[in-house]
CSV table of C-alpha atoms and ligand atoms in Angstrom, one decimal:
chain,number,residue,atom,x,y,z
A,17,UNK,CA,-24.4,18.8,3.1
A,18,UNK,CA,-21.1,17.0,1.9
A,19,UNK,CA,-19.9,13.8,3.6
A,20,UNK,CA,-16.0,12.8,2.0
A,21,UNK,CA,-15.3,8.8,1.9
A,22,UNK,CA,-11.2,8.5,2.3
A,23,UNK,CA,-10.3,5.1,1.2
A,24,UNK,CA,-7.5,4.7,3.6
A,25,UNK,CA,-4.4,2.3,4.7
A,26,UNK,CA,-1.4,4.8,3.1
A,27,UNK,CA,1.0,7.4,5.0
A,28,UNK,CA,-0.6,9.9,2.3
A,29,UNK,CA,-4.4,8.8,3.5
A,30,UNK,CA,-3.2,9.8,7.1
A,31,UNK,CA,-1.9,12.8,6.3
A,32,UNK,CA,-5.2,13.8,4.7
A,33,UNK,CA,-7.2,12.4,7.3
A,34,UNK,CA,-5.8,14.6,9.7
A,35,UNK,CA,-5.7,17.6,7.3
A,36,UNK,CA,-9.7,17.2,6.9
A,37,UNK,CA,-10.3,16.5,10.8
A,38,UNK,CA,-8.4,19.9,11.3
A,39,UNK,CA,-10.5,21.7,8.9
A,40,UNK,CA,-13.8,20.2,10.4
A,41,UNK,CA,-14.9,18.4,7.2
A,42,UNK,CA,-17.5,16.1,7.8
A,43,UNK,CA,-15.7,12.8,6.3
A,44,UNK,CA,-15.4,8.6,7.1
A,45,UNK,CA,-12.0,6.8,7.2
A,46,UNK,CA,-12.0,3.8,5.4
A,47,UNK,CA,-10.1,0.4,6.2
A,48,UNK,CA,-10.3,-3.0,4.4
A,49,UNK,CA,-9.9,-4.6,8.1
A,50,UNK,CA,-6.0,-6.6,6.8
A,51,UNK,CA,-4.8,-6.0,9.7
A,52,UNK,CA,-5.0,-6.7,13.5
A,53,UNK,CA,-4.0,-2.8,15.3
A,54,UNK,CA,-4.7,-0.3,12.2
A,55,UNK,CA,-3.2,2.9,12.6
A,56,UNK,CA,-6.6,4.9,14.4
A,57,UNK,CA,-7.7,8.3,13.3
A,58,UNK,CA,-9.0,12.0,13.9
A,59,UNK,CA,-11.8,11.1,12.0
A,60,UNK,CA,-15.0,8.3,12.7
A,61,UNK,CA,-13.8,4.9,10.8
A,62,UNK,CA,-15.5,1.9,9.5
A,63,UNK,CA,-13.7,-1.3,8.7
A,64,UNK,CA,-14.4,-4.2,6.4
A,65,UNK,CA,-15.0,-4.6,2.6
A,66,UNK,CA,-18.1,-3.2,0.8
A,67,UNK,CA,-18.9,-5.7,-1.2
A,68,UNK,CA,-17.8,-5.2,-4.7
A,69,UNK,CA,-18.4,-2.2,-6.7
A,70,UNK,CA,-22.1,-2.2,-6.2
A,71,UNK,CA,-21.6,-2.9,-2.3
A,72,UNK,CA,-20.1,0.7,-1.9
A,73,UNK,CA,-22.4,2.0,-4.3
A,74,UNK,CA,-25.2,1.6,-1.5
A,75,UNK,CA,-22.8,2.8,1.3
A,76,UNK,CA,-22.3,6.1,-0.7
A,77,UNK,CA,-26.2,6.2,-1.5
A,78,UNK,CA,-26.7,5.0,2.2
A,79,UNK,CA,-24.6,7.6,3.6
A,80,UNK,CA,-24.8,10.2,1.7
A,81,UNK,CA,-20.8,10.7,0.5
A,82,UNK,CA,-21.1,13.3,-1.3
A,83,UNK,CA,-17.1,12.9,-2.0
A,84,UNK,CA,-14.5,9.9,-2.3
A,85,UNK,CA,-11.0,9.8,-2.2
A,86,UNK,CA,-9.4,7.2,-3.5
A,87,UNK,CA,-6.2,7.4,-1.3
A,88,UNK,CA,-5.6,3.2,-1.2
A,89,UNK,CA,-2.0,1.5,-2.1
A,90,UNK,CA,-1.5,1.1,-5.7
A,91,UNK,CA,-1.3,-2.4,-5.3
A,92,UNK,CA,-5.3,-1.9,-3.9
A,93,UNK,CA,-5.8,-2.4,-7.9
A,94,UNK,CA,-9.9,-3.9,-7.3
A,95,UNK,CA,-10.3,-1.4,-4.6
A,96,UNK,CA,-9.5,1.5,-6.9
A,97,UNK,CA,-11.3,-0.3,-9.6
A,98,UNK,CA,-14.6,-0.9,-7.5
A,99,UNK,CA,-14.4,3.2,-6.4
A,100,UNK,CA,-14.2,3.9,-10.2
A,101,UNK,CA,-17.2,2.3,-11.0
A,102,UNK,CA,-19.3,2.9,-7.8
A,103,UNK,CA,-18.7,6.8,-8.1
A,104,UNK,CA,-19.9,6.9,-11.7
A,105,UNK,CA,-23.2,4.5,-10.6
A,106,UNK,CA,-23.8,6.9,-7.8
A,107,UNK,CA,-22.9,9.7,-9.8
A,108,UNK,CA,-20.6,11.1,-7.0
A,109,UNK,CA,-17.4,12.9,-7.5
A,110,UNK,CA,-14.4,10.6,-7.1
A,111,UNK,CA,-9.8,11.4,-6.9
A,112,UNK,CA,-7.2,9.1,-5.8
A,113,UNK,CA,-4.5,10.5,-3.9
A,114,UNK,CA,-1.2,8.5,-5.2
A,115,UNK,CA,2.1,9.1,-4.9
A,116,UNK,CA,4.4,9.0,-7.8
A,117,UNK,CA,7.0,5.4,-8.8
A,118,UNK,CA,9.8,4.6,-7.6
A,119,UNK,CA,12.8,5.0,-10.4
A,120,UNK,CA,16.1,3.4,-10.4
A,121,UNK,CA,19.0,5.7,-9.2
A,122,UNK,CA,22.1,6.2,-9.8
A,123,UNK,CA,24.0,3.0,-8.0
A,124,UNK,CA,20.6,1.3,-7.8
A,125,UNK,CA,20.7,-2.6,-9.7
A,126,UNK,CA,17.2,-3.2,-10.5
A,127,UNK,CA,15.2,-6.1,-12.3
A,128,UNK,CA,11.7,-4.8,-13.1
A,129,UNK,CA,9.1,-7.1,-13.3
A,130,UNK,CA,5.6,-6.5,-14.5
A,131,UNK,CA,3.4,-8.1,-12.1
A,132,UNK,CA,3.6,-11.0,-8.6
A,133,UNK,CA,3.7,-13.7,-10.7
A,134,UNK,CA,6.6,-12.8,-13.3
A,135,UNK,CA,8.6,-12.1,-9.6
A,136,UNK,CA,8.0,-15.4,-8.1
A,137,UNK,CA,9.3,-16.7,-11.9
A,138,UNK,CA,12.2,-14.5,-11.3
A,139,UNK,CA,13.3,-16.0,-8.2
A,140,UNK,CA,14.4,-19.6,-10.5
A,141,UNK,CA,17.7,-20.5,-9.6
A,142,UNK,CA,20.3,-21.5,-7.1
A,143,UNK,CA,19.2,-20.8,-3.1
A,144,UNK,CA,19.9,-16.7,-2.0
A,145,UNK,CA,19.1,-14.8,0.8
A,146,UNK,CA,16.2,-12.7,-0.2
A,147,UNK,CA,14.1,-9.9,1.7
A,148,UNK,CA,10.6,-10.9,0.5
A,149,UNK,CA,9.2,-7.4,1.5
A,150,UNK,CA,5.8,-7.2,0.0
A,151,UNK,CA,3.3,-9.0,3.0
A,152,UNK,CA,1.5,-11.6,3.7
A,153,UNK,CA,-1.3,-11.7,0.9
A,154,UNK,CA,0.7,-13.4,-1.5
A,155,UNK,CA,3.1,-15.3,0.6
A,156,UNK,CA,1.9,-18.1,-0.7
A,157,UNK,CA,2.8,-17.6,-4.4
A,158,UNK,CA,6.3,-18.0,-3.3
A,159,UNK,CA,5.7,-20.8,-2.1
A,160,UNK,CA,6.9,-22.4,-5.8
A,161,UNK,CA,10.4,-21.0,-5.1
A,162,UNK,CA,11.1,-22.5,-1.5
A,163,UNK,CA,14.6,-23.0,-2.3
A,164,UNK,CA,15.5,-19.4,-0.7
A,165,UNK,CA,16.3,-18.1,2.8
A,166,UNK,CA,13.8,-15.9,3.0
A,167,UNK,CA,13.5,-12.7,5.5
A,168,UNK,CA,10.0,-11.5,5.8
A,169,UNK,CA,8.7,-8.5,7.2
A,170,UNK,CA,5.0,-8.7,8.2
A,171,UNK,CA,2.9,-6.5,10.2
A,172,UNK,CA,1.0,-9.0,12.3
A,173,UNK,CA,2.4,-12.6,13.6
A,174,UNK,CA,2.1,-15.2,11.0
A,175,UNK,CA,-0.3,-18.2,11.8
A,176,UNK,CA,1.4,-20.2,9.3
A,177,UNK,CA,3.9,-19.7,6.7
A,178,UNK,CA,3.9,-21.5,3.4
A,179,UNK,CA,8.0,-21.1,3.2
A,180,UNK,CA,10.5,-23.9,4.9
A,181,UNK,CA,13.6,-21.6,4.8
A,182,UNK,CA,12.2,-18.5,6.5
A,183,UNK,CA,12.5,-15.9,9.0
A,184,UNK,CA,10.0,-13.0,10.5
A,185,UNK,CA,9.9,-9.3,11.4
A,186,UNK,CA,6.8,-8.3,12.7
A,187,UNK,CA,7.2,-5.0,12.2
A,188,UNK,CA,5.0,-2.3,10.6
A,189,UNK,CA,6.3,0.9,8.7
A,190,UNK,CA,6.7,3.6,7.8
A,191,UNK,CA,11.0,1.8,8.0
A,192,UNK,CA,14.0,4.2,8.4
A,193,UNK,CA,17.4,3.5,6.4
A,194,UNK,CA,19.7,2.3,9.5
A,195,UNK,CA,17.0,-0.1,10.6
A,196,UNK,CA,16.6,-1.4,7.2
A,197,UNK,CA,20.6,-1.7,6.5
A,198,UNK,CA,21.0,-3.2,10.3
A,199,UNK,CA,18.3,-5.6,8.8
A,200,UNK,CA,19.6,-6.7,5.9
A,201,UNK,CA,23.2,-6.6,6.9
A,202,UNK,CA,22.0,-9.2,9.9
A,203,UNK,CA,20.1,-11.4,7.0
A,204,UNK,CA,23.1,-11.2,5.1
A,205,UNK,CA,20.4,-10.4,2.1
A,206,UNK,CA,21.1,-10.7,-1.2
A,207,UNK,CA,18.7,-10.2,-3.1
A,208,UNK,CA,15.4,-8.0,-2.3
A,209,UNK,CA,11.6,-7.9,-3.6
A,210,UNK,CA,9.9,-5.0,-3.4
A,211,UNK,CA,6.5,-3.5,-4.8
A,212,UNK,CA,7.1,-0.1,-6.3
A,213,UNK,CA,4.9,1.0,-3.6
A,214,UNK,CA,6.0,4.9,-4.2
A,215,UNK,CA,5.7,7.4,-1.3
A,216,UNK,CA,8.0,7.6,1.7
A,217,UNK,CA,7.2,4.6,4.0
A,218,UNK,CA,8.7,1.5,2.4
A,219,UNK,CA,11.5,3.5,0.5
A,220,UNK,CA,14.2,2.7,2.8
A,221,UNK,CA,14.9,-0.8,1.8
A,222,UNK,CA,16.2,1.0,-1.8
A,223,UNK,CA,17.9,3.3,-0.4
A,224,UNK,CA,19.7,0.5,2.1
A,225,UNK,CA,20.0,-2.0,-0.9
A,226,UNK,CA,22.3,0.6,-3.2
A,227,UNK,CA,24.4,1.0,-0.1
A,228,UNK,CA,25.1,-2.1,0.4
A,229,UNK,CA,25.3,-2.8,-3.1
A,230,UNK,CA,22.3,-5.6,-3.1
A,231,UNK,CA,19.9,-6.1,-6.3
A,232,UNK,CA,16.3,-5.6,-6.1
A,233,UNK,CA,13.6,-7.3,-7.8
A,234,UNK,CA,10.9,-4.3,-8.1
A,235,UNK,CA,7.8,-5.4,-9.1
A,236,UNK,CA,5.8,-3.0,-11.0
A,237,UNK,CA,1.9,-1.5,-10.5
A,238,UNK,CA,-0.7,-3.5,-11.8
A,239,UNK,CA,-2.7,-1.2,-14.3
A,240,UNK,CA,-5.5,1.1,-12.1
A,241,UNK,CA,-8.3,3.2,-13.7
A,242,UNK,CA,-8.2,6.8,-15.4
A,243,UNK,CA,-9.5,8.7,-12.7
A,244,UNK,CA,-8.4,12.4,-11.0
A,245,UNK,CA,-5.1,11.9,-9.7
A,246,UNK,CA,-4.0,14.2,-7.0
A,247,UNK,CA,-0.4,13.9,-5.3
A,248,UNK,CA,-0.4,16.0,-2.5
A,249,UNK,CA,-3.1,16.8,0.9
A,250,UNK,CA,-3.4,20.5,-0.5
A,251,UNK,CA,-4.1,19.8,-3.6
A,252,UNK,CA,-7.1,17.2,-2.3
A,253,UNK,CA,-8.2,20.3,-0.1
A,254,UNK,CA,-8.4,22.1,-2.9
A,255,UNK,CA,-10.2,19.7,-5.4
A,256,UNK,CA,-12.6,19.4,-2.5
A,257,UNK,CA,-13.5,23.4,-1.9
A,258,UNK,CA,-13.4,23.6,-6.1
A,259,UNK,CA,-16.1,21.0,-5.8
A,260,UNK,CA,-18.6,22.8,-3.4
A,261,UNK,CA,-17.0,21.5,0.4
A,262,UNK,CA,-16.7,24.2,2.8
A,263,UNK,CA,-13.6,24.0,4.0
A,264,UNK,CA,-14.2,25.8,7.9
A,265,UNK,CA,-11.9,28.6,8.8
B,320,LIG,C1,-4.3,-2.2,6.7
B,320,LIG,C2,-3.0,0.3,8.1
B,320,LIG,C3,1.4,5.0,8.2
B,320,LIG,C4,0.9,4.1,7.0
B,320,LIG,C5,1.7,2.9,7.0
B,320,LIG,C6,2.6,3.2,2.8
B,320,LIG,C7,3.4,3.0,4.0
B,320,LIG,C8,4.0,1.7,6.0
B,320,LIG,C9,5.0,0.2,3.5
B,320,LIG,C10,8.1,-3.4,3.6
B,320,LIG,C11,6.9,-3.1,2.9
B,320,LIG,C12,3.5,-3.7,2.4
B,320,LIG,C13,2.3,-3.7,3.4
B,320,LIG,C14,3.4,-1.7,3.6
B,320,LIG,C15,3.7,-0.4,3.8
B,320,LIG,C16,2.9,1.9,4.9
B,320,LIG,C17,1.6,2.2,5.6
B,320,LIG,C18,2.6,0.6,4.2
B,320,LIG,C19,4.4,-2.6,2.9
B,320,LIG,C20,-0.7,-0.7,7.0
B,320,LIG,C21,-2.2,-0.7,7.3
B,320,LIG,C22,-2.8,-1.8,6.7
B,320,LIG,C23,-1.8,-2.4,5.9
B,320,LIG,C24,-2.1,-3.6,5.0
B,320,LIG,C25,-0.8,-4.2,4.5
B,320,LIG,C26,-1.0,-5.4,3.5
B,320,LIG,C27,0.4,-5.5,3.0
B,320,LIG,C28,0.9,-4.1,2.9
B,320,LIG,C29,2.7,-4.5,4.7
B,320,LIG,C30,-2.3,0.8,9.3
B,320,LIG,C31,0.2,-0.9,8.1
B,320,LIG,C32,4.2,-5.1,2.3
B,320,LIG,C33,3.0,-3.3,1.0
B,320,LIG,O1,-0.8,-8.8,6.9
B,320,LIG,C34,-1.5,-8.3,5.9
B,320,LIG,O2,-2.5,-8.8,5.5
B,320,LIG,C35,-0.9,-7.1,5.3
B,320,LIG,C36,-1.5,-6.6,4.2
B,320,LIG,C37,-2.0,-5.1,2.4
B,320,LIG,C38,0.6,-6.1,1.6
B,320,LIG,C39,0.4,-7.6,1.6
B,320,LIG,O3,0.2,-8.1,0.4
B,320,LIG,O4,0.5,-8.3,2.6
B,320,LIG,N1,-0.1,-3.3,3.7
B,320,LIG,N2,-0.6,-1.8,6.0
B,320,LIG,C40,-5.0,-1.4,5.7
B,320,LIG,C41,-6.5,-1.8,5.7
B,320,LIG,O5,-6.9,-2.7,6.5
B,320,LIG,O6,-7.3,-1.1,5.0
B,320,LIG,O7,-2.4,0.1,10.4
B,320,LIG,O8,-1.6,1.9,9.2
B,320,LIG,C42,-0.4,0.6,6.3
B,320,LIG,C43,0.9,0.9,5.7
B,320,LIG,N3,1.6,-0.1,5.1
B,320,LIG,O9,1.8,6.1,7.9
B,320,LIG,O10,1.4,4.5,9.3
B,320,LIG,O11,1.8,4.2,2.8
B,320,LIG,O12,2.7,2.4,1.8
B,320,LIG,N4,2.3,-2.3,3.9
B,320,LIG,C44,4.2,-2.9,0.0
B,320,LIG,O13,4.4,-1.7,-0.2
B,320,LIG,O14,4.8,-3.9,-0.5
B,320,LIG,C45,5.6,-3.0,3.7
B,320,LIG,O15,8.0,-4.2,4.6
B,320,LIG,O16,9.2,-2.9,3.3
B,321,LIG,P1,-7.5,-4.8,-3.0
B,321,LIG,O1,-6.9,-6.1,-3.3
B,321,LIG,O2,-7.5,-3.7,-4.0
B,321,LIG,O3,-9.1,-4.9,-2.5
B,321,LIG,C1,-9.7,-6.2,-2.3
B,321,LIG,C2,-11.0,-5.9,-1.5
B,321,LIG,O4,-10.6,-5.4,-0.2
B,321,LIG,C3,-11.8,-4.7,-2.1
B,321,LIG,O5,-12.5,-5.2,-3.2
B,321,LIG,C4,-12.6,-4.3,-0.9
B,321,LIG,O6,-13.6,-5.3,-0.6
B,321,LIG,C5,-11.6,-4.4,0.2
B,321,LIG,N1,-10.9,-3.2,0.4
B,321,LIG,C6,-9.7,-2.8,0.0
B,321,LIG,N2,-9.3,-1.6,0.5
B,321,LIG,C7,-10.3,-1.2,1.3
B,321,LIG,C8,-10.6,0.0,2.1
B,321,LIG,N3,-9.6,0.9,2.2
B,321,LIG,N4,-11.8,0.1,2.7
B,321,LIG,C9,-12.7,-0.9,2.6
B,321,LIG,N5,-12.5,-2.0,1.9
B,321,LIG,C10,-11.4,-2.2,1.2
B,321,LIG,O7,-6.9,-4.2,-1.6
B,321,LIG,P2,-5.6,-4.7,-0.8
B,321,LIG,O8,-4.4,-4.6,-1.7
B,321,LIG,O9,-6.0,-5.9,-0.1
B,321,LIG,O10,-5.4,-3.5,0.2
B,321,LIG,C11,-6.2,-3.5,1.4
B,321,LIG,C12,-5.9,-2.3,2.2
B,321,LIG,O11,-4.5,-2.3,2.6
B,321,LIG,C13,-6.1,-0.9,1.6
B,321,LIG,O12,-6.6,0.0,2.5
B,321,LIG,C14,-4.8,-0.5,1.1
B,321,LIG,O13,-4.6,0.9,1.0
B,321,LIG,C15,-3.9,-1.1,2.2
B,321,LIG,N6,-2.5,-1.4,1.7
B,321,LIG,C16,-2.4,-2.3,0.7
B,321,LIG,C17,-1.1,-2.5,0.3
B,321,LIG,C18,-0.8,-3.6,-0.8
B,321,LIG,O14,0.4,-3.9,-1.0
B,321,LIG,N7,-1.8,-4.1,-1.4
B,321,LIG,C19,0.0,-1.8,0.9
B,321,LIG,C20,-0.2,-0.9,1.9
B,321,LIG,C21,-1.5,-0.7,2.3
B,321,LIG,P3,-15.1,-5.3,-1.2
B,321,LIG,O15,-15.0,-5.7,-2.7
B,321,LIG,O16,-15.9,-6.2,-0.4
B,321,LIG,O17,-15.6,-3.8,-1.1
């Protein structure tokens, strides 16, 4: 009997969730529990860490997955690390569905950065306006550049905020181009930091950034294991009927 684990929280994870409730798949969404409201599924979902590595270890032994897809944000670098190990302990079959980088286009005026901290570095210098699109987990590391008028978009409503010089948009994606150029052009931003998230949902602040011809900080993926990469829902369906999961109809 096979039982897939989806390690969730991506537009690609929903997509596949809803591929493998259509096909009748027996399978278990997977949240860390960041937010307030996540996104609910076609499928039966738990919420909360594991507990390390050897935490979801015992929920796969536990509940028999029989399957795990690593479908988490890039950035979800322990996350993906933890489902490395804990599939080779448990000696269960394990891909990630990701989605590819983000590269610099044609009009595009990037600074790459390799990681949070060489961003927040970055950001020395006289006051700007800057879109500080990248959440609320590592607000605080900005907190050593305060000098900026900072625009940030979260998905829930801050209780604090460690920035003097700042403004909020609760708002949660996937973002379209004219909400994020009536954004920015009402910020008057001039400068924005981004994650190279990939995929489709947080692209729009790139594509509103070359049109207004505003630079972009993009901070680049921190390093994640060498594991079955998949990019696409089919090719997940098909990994999983290649690896003994009856697919229904
Ligand atoms: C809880 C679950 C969908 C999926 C929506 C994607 C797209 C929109 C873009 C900007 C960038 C950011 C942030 C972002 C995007 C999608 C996707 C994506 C970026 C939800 C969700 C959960 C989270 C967690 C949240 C983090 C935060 C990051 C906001 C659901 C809505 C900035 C990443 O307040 C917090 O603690 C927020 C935490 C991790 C990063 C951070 O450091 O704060 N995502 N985002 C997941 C869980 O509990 O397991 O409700 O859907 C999912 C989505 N967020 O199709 O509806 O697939 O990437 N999420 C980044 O890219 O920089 C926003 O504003 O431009
Ligand atoms: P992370 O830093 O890699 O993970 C930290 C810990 O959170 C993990 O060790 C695990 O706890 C728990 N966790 C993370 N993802 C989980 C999941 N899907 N199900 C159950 N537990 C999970 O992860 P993160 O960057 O905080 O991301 C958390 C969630 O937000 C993920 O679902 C991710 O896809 C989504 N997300 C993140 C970003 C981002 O920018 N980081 C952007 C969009 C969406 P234990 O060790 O206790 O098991």
């Amino acid at each position: 009997m096979s039982h897939l684990l989806i390690l969730g929280g991506t537009t690609e994870a929903n997509a596949l969730s809803k591929a493998v409730a259509e096909k009748g798949i027996t399978a278990t969404y997977s949240y860390a529990g960041r937010v307030d409201n996540p996104r609910p599924q076609p499928l039966p979902v738990r919420v909360g860490g594991f507990g390390g590595a050897e935490g979801l270890a015992r929920y796969i032994r536990d509940h028999g997955i029989s399957h795990v897809v690593d479908a988490t944000h890039p950035f979800a670098a322990q996350m993906s690390h933890n489902a490395y190990r804990a599939c080779s302990d448990a000696g269960v079959s394990l891909a990630a569905l990701t989605r590819a980088a983000w590269v610099e286009q044609e009009g595009d005026q990037w600074q790459r950065v390799a990681s949070i901290d060489a961003a927040v570095a970055a950001l020395n210098g006289a006051d700007k306006r800057v879109f500080l699109a990248v959440g609320r987990m590592h607000l605080e590391d900005f907190a050593a550049q305060p000098q900026h008028h900072y625009l940030l978009r979260l998905v829930d409503e801050p209780n604090e905020l460690p920035l003097p010089n700042c403004e909020v948009v609760v708002s949660r994606g996937p973002f379209s181009l004219d909400d994020d150029l009536a954004l920015m052009k009402r910020h008057g931003t001039e400068l924005v930091v981004s994650k190279n998230a990939g995929g489709t949902g947080a692209r729009a602040k790139l594509d509103a950034a070359r049109a207004l011809g505003v630079p972009v900080l993009m901070i680049d993926r921190p390093a994640l294991p060498q594991r079955t990469e998949l990019s696409s829902v089919a090719q997940v369906l098909d990994w999983l009927s290649h690896s003994g999961v009856n697919l229904g109809v």
